Amino acid sequence: MTIIVTHDAYQTIAGIQQLPPSITELCGCKNEKIAFQVYLEGMKGILTAAREKIFVPELEQPLYRVEISSDCPEVVGEAFIEGYIPDDDNRLVADRVSRETYTTFSQYQPGVIFAEYAIPKNFSKNQFTVTVIVYHSLLFSDEELIFTQELSVNVLDYTLPDPKDYTMFLDIWQHSSNVARQFGVPLWSDRHFQLLENVIASLADLGQKSIMIVASDCPWCGWGTAIGSKDGSNFYEYSMIDAIKDTEGKLTCDFRNMQRYIDLCKNYAINGEIALYGLLGVWNRDGFPRNEITDYSENISVRYFDEADQTFKYMKTAEELIAYFSCIVTYFKETHQFEQLKIATDEPEIKDVESVNAFKVLINEFKAIAPTIKIKMAIDREIAISHFIDDLDTITLSFPCITKHIAINKQQTEKHYLWYVCNIPDKPNTLVKNQLVEARVLGILNSLFDFDGLTRWAYCAWTANPREDIRYEIHGFPTGDFSLVYPAKNGEIERSLRVIQLKKGIIDYELLTRLKQVTDESDLTLYYNQIALNQDPQSYMMDKRHTKPNLYSTNYEDYEQLRQAVIKELIVHSLREAVK
């Protein structure tokens, strides 16, 4: 049996025999969770970090129990089982930080525990010790101690901000309909909102700023569900707004579900914007029958209940749609939320001057209702940048676009500038095929780009059985593109190792931003050099989908050294200010 305590960015892949590096110390701040992994490789067995009794069908299997403890009662620790999922090459990769009680492991599929300790804001010591113990037992036999190791945790005298106070504008999309579908509960029911609260709480822990509202049915055509779902996976999104026509044909809207969702997000300090999707730039995809509208250039699917004949129908005319748009705008104005509202569109099909002009007509439909309404656009085509920058409040550029237009945020500084990774580029990204530090580097890149924040299109767009397999059949969506977290069987949210590293990158960004405020920005070059970061974004792309090699280090230690160097400089600056 091989047992190794290693860092939190090591990615275990079944069948890959390279052993992880062993660590004996960690470094953290106040108000931070420090983490590590316990890696076990050997003959077949059962792994647990729980104290409860475990009997499994194969009673002869040995049980290995991992116990973690610290010498400071105020530092609270938790241990989780890591679950495997298949990647694009059918390799089993440890990614799911599971709340399950136990797992089985073998010589070719190691067992891994993810452990973390929360250092309080008011922690007074500069060091504490974590002890890792592993016990072995057989059925009805006494446990035998087979491994023990101490980790020294150095605590820097610096307090990290709470996630609600992060300055990065984090815009991770929420697929609320998928949550109801995954757990088999009625859409917008009390139970659905209980499950949504778990999603929202996990997003708040990352520092999420954007509230996502869907105001029509299937604006993304289900991302190919109609033609590519071979296992029952379903990615259709439904409107949060109920439209009703009375017996006289007058349109009204019931906004209670939408407002309940907005209030839920705001209860968790997610209140940077209300991004309303589904009314501008809806997608058209082969194999998906769209709602045909006779006199409007977009086939927006808005269902309403007709009280005259007690049936559900879909709006078929521009007049109906404009009335619906007006109803939404009026509601946001009357509830004093209009300033937060942004009509959002995702990668609209803009490819030539004709499509540019047609899309401007659509934007003007909203401007005619409310001249000061804000428009937010995710852009993956360069032609859209120059033609629409004046129309937009928020410009969200794909990674390939931002590398070509890195100075766009200097043109009109009153606007908001975000960028995103999705199924491209191949790296850096948060896909299962990426090394874990490639999720972390995104935060540092946002510091280099000097943009307001980061967008990721999918957080909980789960496949039919995401605890076992998050691959999607449609070509072009690599494993991990659809989700950053997992649904636990009890409705809680289980993190991925990828999203844990993404949060570390967000914290890196927060620290670098603070450093920018107290130093000359040119000084940050020294810190970027710690991770061998190529500081010329315009040189990043090799082609439309792939970046060049060696743009940044993939060595975990380099990122830890950057973090510590930034914090130590911030501490020095704070001490200087204190003696002035």
Coordinates of C-alpha atoms in Angstrom, one line a residue:
M1 CA 0.0 0.0 0.0
T2 CA 1.3 3.4 -1.0
I3 CA 0.0 6.4 0.9
I4 CA 1.0 10.0 0.0
V5 CA -0.2 13.3 1.3
T6 CA -0.1 15.7 -1.7
H7 CA -1.3 19.2 -2.7
D8 CA -4.8 20.1 -3.8
A9 CA -4.0 20.6 -7.5
Y10 CA -2.8 17.1 -8.2
Q11 CA -5.1 15.3 -10.7
T12 CA -5.4 11.6 -10.2
I13 CA -6.0 9.6 -13.4
A14 CA -6.8 5.8 -13.2
G15 CA -4.1 3.7 -14.8
I16 CA -1.5 6.5 -14.7
Q17 CA 1.2 5.1 -12.4
Q18 CA 3.1 8.3 -11.8
L19 CA 2.9 9.0 -8.1
P20 CA 2.0 12.5 -6.8
P21 CA 4.6 14.6 -5.0
S22 CA 4.6 14.4 -1.2
I23 CA 4.1 17.6 0.9
T24 CA 4.9 18.3 4.5
E25 CA 3.7 21.9 4.9
L26 CA 1.1 24.3 3.6
C27 CA 0.7 28.0 3.7
G28 CA -2.5 30.0 4.0
C29 CA -4.2 33.3 5.2
K30 CA -6.9 34.1 7.6
N31 CA -10.4 33.6 6.2
E32 CA -9.1 31.0 3.8
K33 CA -9.6 27.3 3.3
I34 CA -6.3 25.4 2.9
A35 CA -6.6 22.0 1.3
F36 CA -4.6 18.8 0.5
Q37 CA -5.2 15.3 -0.8
V38 CA -4.5 11.9 0.7
Y39 CA -3.7 9.4 -2.1
L40 CA -3.9 5.6 -1.6
E41 CA -2.7 3.1 -4.1
G42 CA -2.6 -0.6 -3.6
M43 CA -4.6 -3.8 -3.8
K44 CA -8.4 -3.6 -3.9
G45 CA -10.1 -2.0 -0.9
I46 CA -12.6 0.4 0.6
L47 CA -11.8 3.9 1.4
T48 CA -13.6 6.1 3.9
A49 CA -13.1 9.3 5.9
A50 CA -16.2 8.6 8.1
R51 CA -16.5 7.0 11.5
E52 CA -19.8 5.2 10.8
K53 CA -20.0 1.5 10.2
I54 CA -19.6 0.3 6.6
F55 CA -20.6 -3.1 5.3
V56 CA -20.4 -3.8 1.6
P57 CA -21.5 -6.8 -0.5
E58 CA -17.9 -8.0 -0.9
L59 CA -17.3 -8.5 2.8
E60 CA -13.7 -9.7 2.4
Q61 CA -12.5 -6.3 1.2
P62 CA -10.1 -4.5 3.5
L63 CA -11.3 -1.1 4.9
Y64 CA -9.0 1.9 5.0
R65 CA -10.2 4.8 7.1
V66 CA -8.5 8.2 6.9
E67 CA -8.7 10.5 10.0
I68 CA -7.7 14.1 9.9
S69 CA -7.3 16.4 12.9
S70 CA -5.6 19.6 13.9
D71 CA -4.0 20.9 17.1
C72 CA -6.2 24.0 17.0
P73 CA -9.9 23.4 17.8
E74 CA -11.0 26.6 16.2
V75 CA -9.7 25.4 12.8
V76 CA -12.4 23.2 11.4
G77 CA -11.6 20.5 8.9
E78 CA -13.6 18.3 6.5
A79 CA -12.7 15.3 4.4
F80 CA -14.4 14.2 1.2
I81 CA -14.2 11.2 -1.1
E82 CA -13.0 12.0 -4.6
G83 CA -15.2 10.4 -7.4
Y84 CA -14.0 9.5 -10.8
I85 CA -15.6 10.4 -14.2
P86 CA -14.6 9.5 -17.7
D87 CA -13.0 12.1 -19.9
D88 CA -13.0 12.6 -23.6
D89 CA -10.4 9.8 -24.0
N90 CA -12.4 7.4 -21.8
R91 CA -9.8 7.7 -19.0
L92 CA -11.2 7.9 -15.4
V93 CA -10.3 11.2 -13.8
A94 CA -10.8 12.1 -10.2
D95 CA -12.9 15.3 -10.1
R96 CA -16.0 15.1 -8.0
V97 CA -15.5 16.1 -4.3
S98 CA -18.2 13.8 -3.0
R99 CA -20.2 13.7 0.2
E100 CA -20.6 9.9 -0.2
T101 CA -19.4 7.8 2.8
Y102 CA -17.0 5.5 1.0
T103 CA -15.6 4.4 -2.3
T104 CA -13.7 1.4 -3.6
F105 CA -10.2 1.5 -5.0
S106 CA -7.7 -0.8 -6.6
Q107 CA -4.2 -1.0 -7.9
Y108 CA -5.1 0.8 -11.1
Q109 CA -7.7 3.2 -9.6
P110 CA -6.3 4.9 -6.5
G111 CA -8.5 6.1 -3.7
V112 CA -8.2 9.8 -2.9
I113 CA -9.4 11.9 0.0
F114 CA -9.8 15.7 -0.4
A115 CA -9.3 17.5 2.9
E116 CA -9.6 21.1 3.8
Y117 CA -9.4 23.4 6.9
A118 CA -11.0 26.7 7.3
I119 CA -8.8 29.3 9.0
P120 CA -11.0 31.8 10.9
K121 CA -10.7 35.6 10.3
N122 CA -9.7 36.1 13.9
F123 CA -7.1 33.3 14.1
S124 CA -4.3 34.5 16.3
K125 CA -1.5 32.0 15.7
N126 CA 1.0 31.9 12.9
Q127 CA 1.1 28.1 12.6
F128 CA -0.9 25.0 13.4
T129 CA -0.5 21.3 12.7
V130 CA -2.7 18.9 10.8
T131 CA -2.3 15.2 11.4
V132 CA -3.3 12.6 8.8
I133 CA -3.8 9.0 10.1
V134 CA -4.8 6.0 8.1
Y135 CA -6.2 2.8 9.7
H136 CA -6.6 -0.6 8.2
S137 CA -9.2 -3.3 9.2
L138 CA -11.0 -6.4 8.0
L139 CA -14.6 -7.3 8.8
F140 CA -15.1 -7.5 12.6
S141 CA -11.4 -7.0 13.3
D142 CA -9.8 -4.2 15.2
E143 CA -8.3 -1.2 13.3
E144 CA -4.6 -1.1 12.8
L145 CA -2.7 2.1 12.4
I146 CA -0.7 1.9 9.2
F147 CA 0.2 5.5 8.4
T148 CA 0.6 8.8 10.1
Q149 CA 2.0 12.2 8.9
E150 CA 1.9 15.7 10.2
L151 CA 1.4 18.8 8.0
S152 CA 2.7 22.1 9.3
V153 CA 0.4 24.9 8.2
N154 CA 1.9 28.4 8.2
V155 CA -0.6 31.2 8.5
L156 CA 0.3 34.6 7.1
D157 CA -0.9 37.6 9.0
Y158 CA -3.3 38.7 6.2
T159 CA -7.0 38.4 6.0
L160 CA -8.7 37.5 2.7
P161 CA -11.9 39.3 1.8
D162 CA -15.3 37.5 2.0
P163 CA -16.5 36.3 -1.4
K164 CA -19.3 38.9 -1.4
D165 CA -16.6 41.6 -1.3
Y166 CA -14.6 40.2 -4.2
T167 CA -14.0 42.8 -6.9
M168 CA -14.0 40.4 -9.8
F169 CA -17.3 40.5 -11.7
L170 CA -18.0 36.8 -11.8
D171 CA -20.7 35.9 -14.3
I172 CA -21.4 32.1 -14.2
W173 CA -24.6 31.2 -15.8
Q174 CA -27.3 29.3 -14.0
H175 CA -29.4 26.6 -15.7
S176 CA -32.4 26.6 -13.3
S177 CA -34.7 24.3 -15.3
N178 CA -32.0 21.6 -15.4
V179 CA -31.9 21.6 -11.6
A180 CA -35.6 20.7 -11.4
R181 CA -35.2 18.1 -14.1
Q182 CA -32.2 16.5 -12.4
F183 CA -34.0 15.9 -9.2
G184 CA -37.4 15.2 -10.7
V185 CA -39.3 18.1 -9.0
P186 CA -41.9 20.4 -10.5
L187 CA -40.5 23.5 -12.1
W188 CA -40.6 26.6 -9.8
S189 CA -42.1 24.6 -6.9
D190 CA -41.0 25.1 -3.3
R191 CA -38.8 22.1 -3.6
H192 CA -37.2 23.4 -6.8
F193 CA -36.4 26.7 -5.0
Q194 CA -34.9 24.7 -2.1
L195 CA -32.6 23.0 -4.5
L196 CA -31.8 26.3 -6.3
E197 CA -30.8 27.8 -3.0
N198 CA -28.0 25.1 -2.8
V199 CA -26.8 26.2 -6.2
I200 CA -26.9 29.9 -5.4
A201 CA -25.1 29.4 -2.1
S202 CA -22.3 27.6 -3.9
L203 CA -22.1 30.3 -6.5
A204 CA -22.0 33.0 -3.7
D205 CA -19.0 31.2 -2.2
L206 CA -17.1 31.9 -5.5
G207 CA -18.1 35.6 -5.4
Q208 CA -20.8 35.4 -8.1
K209 CA -22.2 38.8 -9.2
S210 CA -24.8 38.1 -12.0
I211 CA -28.4 36.9 -11.7
M212 CA -29.5 35.0 -14.7
I213 CA -33.1 35.1 -15.8
V214 CA -34.5 33.2 -18.8
A215 CA -37.6 34.9 -20.3
S216 CA -38.5 32.5 -23.2
D217 CA -38.5 28.8 -23.8
C218 CA -35.4 27.0 -25.2
P219 CA -33.5 30.1 -26.4
W220 CA -30.4 27.9 -27.0
C221 CA -32.4 25.1 -28.6
G222 CA -31.2 22.8 -25.9
W223 CA -27.6 22.8 -27.1
G224 CA -28.4 20.0 -29.5
T225 CA -30.5 17.9 -27.2
A226 CA -33.0 17.2 -30.1
I227 CA -30.4 15.5 -32.2
G228 CA -27.6 14.4 -29.9
S229 CA -29.0 13.1 -26.6
K230 CA -28.4 9.4 -26.6
D231 CA -28.7 8.9 -22.8
G232 CA -31.6 11.1 -22.0
S233 CA -29.6 14.2 -21.2
N234 CA -31.8 17.3 -21.6
F235 CA -30.7 20.9 -21.7
Y236 CA -33.9 22.8 -22.5
E237 CA -34.4 25.9 -20.4
Y238 CA -37.8 27.4 -19.7
S239 CA -39.1 30.8 -19.0
M240 CA -39.3 32.1 -15.4
I241 CA -42.2 34.4 -16.4
D242 CA -45.8 33.2 -16.8
A243 CA -47.7 35.2 -19.5
I244 CA -51.5 35.3 -19.5
K245 CA -54.1 36.8 -21.9
D246 CA -57.4 37.6 -20.3
T247 CA -60.7 37.0 -22.1
E248 CA -60.4 40.4 -23.7
G249 CA -57.0 39.6 -25.2
K250 CA -55.0 41.8 -22.8
L251 CA -51.6 40.5 -21.9
T252 CA -50.4 40.4 -18.3
C253 CA -47.4 38.6 -16.7
D254 CA -46.9 36.8 -13.4
F255 CA -43.4 37.6 -12.3
R256 CA -43.5 35.8 -8.9
N257 CA -41.2 33.0 -9.9
M258 CA -38.7 35.4 -11.4
Q259 CA -38.8 37.7 -8.5
R260 CA -38.5 34.9 -6.0
Y261 CA -35.3 33.8 -7.8
I262 CA -33.9 37.4 -7.9
D263 CA -34.6 37.7 -4.1
L264 CA -33.0 34.4 -3.4
C265 CA -29.8 35.5 -5.2
K266 CA -29.8 38.9 -3.4
N267 CA -30.1 37.1 -0.1
Y268 CA -26.7 35.6 -0.9
A269 CA -25.3 39.0 -1.9
I270 CA -25.5 38.2 -5.6
N271 CA -26.7 41.5 -6.9
G272 CA -24.3 43.0 -9.5
E273 CA -26.8 42.7 -12.4
I274 CA -30.0 41.0 -13.6
A275 CA -29.1 39.5 -17.0
L276 CA -32.3 38.6 -18.9
Y277 CA -31.8 36.0 -21.7
G278 CA -34.2 34.7 -24.3
L279 CA -35.5 37.9 -25.9
L280 CA -32.5 38.9 -28.1
G281 CA -30.3 36.8 -30.3
V282 CA -32.0 33.4 -29.7
W283 CA -30.3 30.5 -31.4
N284 CA -31.4 28.5 -34.4
R285 CA -30.1 25.0 -34.7
D286 CA -30.7 22.1 -37.1
G287 CA -33.2 19.6 -35.8
F288 CA -34.9 22.0 -33.5
P289 CA -38.4 23.2 -34.7
R290 CA -38.7 26.9 -33.9
N291 CA -41.8 28.9 -33.1
E292 CA -42.7 30.7 -36.3
I293 CA -43.4 34.4 -35.9
T294 CA -44.9 36.0 -38.9
D295 CA -43.6 39.6 -38.7
Y296 CA -40.5 39.5 -36.4
S297 CA -37.0 38.4 -37.5
E298 CA -36.4 36.2 -34.4
N299 CA -38.3 33.1 -33.6
I300 CA -38.7 33.7 -29.8
S301 CA -40.8 31.1 -28.0
V302 CA -43.0 32.8 -25.4
R303 CA -45.9 30.6 -24.1
Y304 CA -49.0 32.2 -22.6
F305 CA -52.2 31.0 -21.1
D306 CA -55.3 32.1 -23.0
E307 CA -58.2 32.5 -20.5
A308 CA -60.7 32.8 -23.3
D309 CA -60.4 29.1 -24.3
Q310 CA -58.3 27.8 -21.3
T311 CA -55.4 26.7 -23.5
F312 CA -51.7 27.4 -23.7
K313 CA -50.4 29.0 -26.9
Y314 CA -47.2 30.6 -28.2
M315 CA -47.0 34.2 -29.3
K316 CA -47.0 34.5 -33.1
T317 CA -46.8 38.2 -33.9
A318 CA -44.4 41.1 -33.3
E319 CA -47.3 42.9 -31.6
E320 CA -47.5 40.2 -29.0
L321 CA -43.8 40.1 -28.4
I322 CA -43.5 43.9 -28.1
A323 CA -46.3 43.9 -25.6
Y324 CA -44.4 41.2 -23.6
F325 CA -41.2 43.2 -23.7
S326 CA -43.1 46.3 -22.5
C327 CA -44.7 44.3 -19.7
I328 CA -41.2 43.2 -18.5
V329 CA -39.7 46.7 -18.7
T330 CA -42.7 48.2 -16.8
Y331 CA -42.3 45.6 -14.0
F332 CA -38.6 46.3 -13.6
K333 CA -39.2 50.0 -13.5
E334 CA -42.1 49.7 -11.0
T335 CA -40.1 47.5 -8.7
H336 CA -37.0 49.8 -8.9
Q337 CA -34.8 47.2 -10.4
F338 CA -34.5 48.7 -13.9
E339 CA -31.0 50.0 -13.4
Q340 CA -29.8 46.4 -12.7
L341 CA -31.6 45.0 -15.7
K342 CA -29.6 44.0 -18.8
I343 CA -31.1 42.4 -21.9
A344 CA -28.5 39.8 -22.6
T345 CA -27.6 37.9 -25.8
D346 CA -25.2 35.0 -26.3
E347 CA -23.0 34.8 -29.4
P348 CA -25.7 36.1 -31.9
E349 CA -25.3 35.0 -35.5
I350 CA -23.6 38.2 -36.8
K351 CA -21.5 37.4 -39.8
D352 CA -21.9 40.3 -42.3
V353 CA -23.2 43.8 -42.7
E354 CA -26.7 42.6 -43.5
S355 CA -26.9 40.6 -40.2
V356 CA -25.4 43.6 -38.3
N357 CA -28.2 45.8 -39.6
A358 CA -30.9 43.3 -38.8
F359 CA -29.6 42.9 -35.2
K360 CA -29.5 46.6 -34.7
V361 CA -33.2 46.7 -35.6
L362 CA -33.8 44.2 -32.8
I363 CA -31.9 46.2 -30.3
N364 CA -33.9 49.3 -31.3
E365 CA -37.1 47.5 -30.4
F366 CA -36.0 47.5 -26.8
K367 CA -34.6 51.1 -27.1
A368 CA -38.0 52.2 -28.3
I369 CA -39.6 50.8 -25.2
A370 CA -36.9 52.1 -22.8
P371 CA -34.2 54.3 -24.4
T372 CA -31.8 53.8 -21.5
I373 CA -32.1 50.0 -21.3
K374 CA -28.8 48.2 -21.1
I375 CA -27.6 45.5 -23.5
K376 CA -25.1 42.8 -22.8
M377 CA -23.6 40.7 -25.5
A378 CA -21.3 37.7 -25.5
I379 CA -19.2 38.0 -28.7
D380 CA -17.3 35.3 -30.5
R381 CA -17.1 37.1 -33.9
E382 CA -14.8 40.1 -34.5
I383 CA -17.3 41.8 -36.8
A384 CA -19.7 42.3 -33.9
I385 CA -17.1 44.2 -31.8
S386 CA -16.7 47.3 -33.9
H387 CA -20.4 47.4 -35.0
F388 CA -21.9 47.0 -31.6
I389 CA -19.6 48.5 -29.0
D390 CA -21.5 51.7 -28.9
D391 CA -24.8 49.9 -28.3
L392 CA -23.6 47.8 -25.4
D393 CA -23.3 48.3 -21.7
T394 CA -21.4 45.0 -21.2
I395 CA -19.1 43.4 -23.7
T396 CA -18.1 39.8 -23.1
L397 CA -15.4 38.6 -25.4
S398 CA -14.5 35.0 -26.2
F399 CA -10.9 34.1 -25.4
P400 CA -9.8 34.2 -29.1
C401 CA -11.4 37.6 -29.4
I402 CA -9.9 39.1 -26.3
T403 CA -6.4 38.1 -27.4
K404 CA -6.9 40.2 -30.6
H405 CA -8.7 43.1 -28.8
I406 CA -6.9 43.3 -25.5
A407 CA -7.0 47.1 -25.4
I408 CA -10.8 47.4 -26.0
N409 CA -11.4 48.2 -22.4
K410 CA -9.4 51.4 -22.8
Q411 CA -11.7 52.8 -25.5
Q412 CA -14.9 53.4 -23.5
T413 CA -14.0 53.1 -19.9
E414 CA -17.6 53.6 -18.6
K415 CA -18.6 50.2 -20.1
H416 CA -18.2 46.8 -18.4
Y417 CA -15.7 44.3 -20.0
L418 CA -15.8 40.6 -19.4
W419 CA -14.2 37.6 -21.2
Y420 CA -14.9 33.9 -21.3
V421 CA -13.7 30.4 -22.0
C422 CA -16.2 27.8 -23.2
N423 CA -15.5 24.8 -25.5
I424 CA -12.5 26.8 -26.7
P425 CA -9.7 27.4 -26.3
D426 CA -8.2 24.0 -25.5
K427 CA -6.2 25.7 -22.8
P428 CA -6.4 27.5 -20.4
N429 CA -9.8 26.2 -19.5
T430 CA -11.9 24.4 -16.8
L431 CA -12.4 21.3 -18.8
V432 CA -11.6 17.8 -17.4
K433 CA -8.8 17.4 -19.9
N434 CA -7.0 20.5 -18.6
Q435 CA -4.5 20.4 -15.8
L436 CA -6.1 21.7 -12.6
V437 CA -3.9 24.8 -12.4
E438 CA -5.3 25.9 -15.8
A439 CA -8.5 26.8 -14.0
R440 CA -6.5 28.8 -11.5
V441 CA -4.6 30.7 -14.1
L442 CA -7.8 32.3 -15.4
G443 CA -7.9 34.6 -12.4
I444 CA -4.3 35.7 -13.0
L445 CA -5.0 36.3 -16.7
N446 CA -7.9 38.6 -15.7
S447 CA -5.4 40.6 -13.8
L448 CA -3.1 40.7 -16.8
F449 CA -6.0 41.6 -19.2
D450 CA -7.2 44.2 -16.7
F451 CA -10.8 43.3 -17.5
D452 CA -13.7 43.6 -15.0
G453 CA -14.3 39.9 -14.8
L454 CA -14.9 36.4 -16.1
T455 CA -17.8 34.6 -17.6
R456 CA -18.5 30.8 -17.8
W457 CA -21.5 29.6 -19.7
A458 CA -22.4 26.5 -17.7
Y459 CA -22.3 25.7 -14.0
C460 CA -25.0 23.0 -13.4
A461 CA -26.1 22.0 -16.9
W462 CA -26.0 18.4 -15.9
T463 CA -26.2 15.3 -18.0
A464 CA -28.6 12.5 -17.2
N465 CA -26.3 10.8 -14.7
P466 CA -23.7 13.4 -13.8
R467 CA -22.3 11.7 -10.8
E468 CA -21.1 9.0 -13.1
D469 CA -20.6 10.7 -16.5
I470 CA -20.7 14.3 -17.6
R471 CA -19.8 13.7 -21.2
Y472 CA -22.2 14.9 -23.9
E473 CA -22.7 13.2 -27.2
I474 CA -22.7 16.3 -29.4
H475 CA -19.4 17.0 -31.1
G476 CA -17.7 20.2 -29.9
F477 CA -18.5 20.1 -26.2
P478 CA -15.5 18.6 -24.4
T479 CA -16.1 16.9 -21.0
G480 CA -16.5 19.5 -18.3
D481 CA -17.8 22.2 -20.6
F482 CA -21.4 21.8 -19.2
S483 CA -20.7 21.8 -15.5
L484 CA -18.4 22.9 -12.8
V485 CA -20.2 21.2 -9.9
Y486 CA -22.2 18.0 -9.3
P487 CA -25.6 17.2 -7.8
A488 CA -25.4 15.1 -4.6
K489 CA -28.1 12.6 -4.1
N490 CA -29.6 14.6 -1.3
G491 CA -29.9 17.8 -3.3
E492 CA -26.7 19.4 -2.1
I493 CA -24.0 20.6 -4.4
E494 CA -20.7 18.8 -4.7
R495 CA -17.7 20.8 -6.0
S496 CA -15.3 19.7 -8.6
L497 CA -11.6 19.9 -8.2
R498 CA -11.7 22.3 -11.2
V499 CA -14.0 24.8 -9.5
I500 CA -11.9 24.7 -6.3
Q501 CA -8.9 25.7 -8.4
L502 CA -10.9 28.4 -10.2
K503 CA -11.7 29.9 -6.8
K504 CA -8.0 30.0 -6.0
G505 CA -7.4 31.9 -9.2
I506 CA -10.2 34.3 -8.2
I507 CA -8.4 34.9 -4.9
D508 CA -5.1 35.4 -6.8
Y509 CA -6.9 38.1 -8.8
E510 CA -8.2 39.8 -5.7
L511 CA -4.7 39.9 -4.2
L512 CA -3.1 41.1 -7.4
T513 CA -5.8 43.8 -7.7
R514 CA -5.0 45.0 -4.2
L515 CA -1.3 45.0 -5.1
K516 CA -2.0 47.2 -8.2
Q517 CA -3.6 49.7 -5.9
V518 CA -0.4 50.2 -3.8
T519 CA 2.3 49.7 -6.4
D520 CA 3.2 50.7 -9.9
E521 CA 1.4 48.3 -12.2
S522 CA 4.6 47.6 -14.0
D523 CA 5.9 46.0 -10.8
L524 CA 3.4 43.1 -11.4
T525 CA 5.6 41.8 -14.2
L526 CA 7.8 40.3 -11.5
Y527 CA 4.8 38.4 -10.1
Y528 CA 3.5 37.2 -13.4
N529 CA 7.0 36.0 -14.1
Q530 CA 6.6 33.7 -11.0
I531 CA 4.4 31.5 -13.2
A532 CA 6.3 32.1 -16.4
L533 CA 3.2 34.0 -17.8
N534 CA 3.5 35.2 -21.4
Q535 CA 2.5 38.8 -21.0
D536 CA 1.7 39.4 -24.7
P537 CA -2.0 38.2 -25.1
Q538 CA -1.9 39.0 -28.8
S539 CA 0.6 36.1 -29.3
Y540 CA -1.5 33.5 -27.5
M541 CA -3.6 31.8 -30.3
M542 CA -2.1 29.2 -32.6
D543 CA -5.4 28.9 -34.5
K544 CA -9.1 29.6 -33.9
R545 CA -9.4 26.9 -31.2
H546 CA -5.9 26.2 -29.9
T547 CA -3.4 28.3 -27.9
K548 CA 0.4 28.0 -28.3
P549 CA 2.3 25.9 -25.8
N550 CA 4.1 27.3 -22.8
L551 CA 2.0 30.4 -22.2
Y552 CA 2.2 29.8 -18.4
S553 CA 3.6 27.4 -15.9
T554 CA 1.6 24.3 -14.9
N555 CA 3.7 23.7 -11.8
Y556 CA 1.6 24.0 -8.6
E557 CA 4.6 25.3 -6.6
D558 CA 5.0 28.3 -8.9
Y559 CA 1.4 29.5 -8.2
E560 CA 1.9 29.1 -4.4
Q561 CA 5.1 31.1 -4.6
L562 CA 3.3 33.9 -6.5
R563 CA 0.5 33.9 -3.9
Q564 CA 2.9 34.1 -1.0
A565 CA 5.1 36.8 -2.7
V566 CA 2.0 39.0 -3.3
I567 CA 0.7 38.6 0.3
K568 CA 4.1 39.3 1.8
E569 CA 4.3 42.5 -0.3
L570 CA 0.8 43.5 0.8
I571 CA 1.8 42.9 4.5
V572 CA 5.0 45.0 4.0
H573 CA 2.9 47.8 2.5
S574 CA 0.4 47.7 5.3
L575 CA 3.2 47.9 7.9
R576 CA 4.6 50.9 6.1
E577 CA 1.3 52.7 6.1
A578 CA 0.8 51.9 9.8
V579 CA 4.0 53.8 10.8
K580 CA 3.3 56.9 8.7

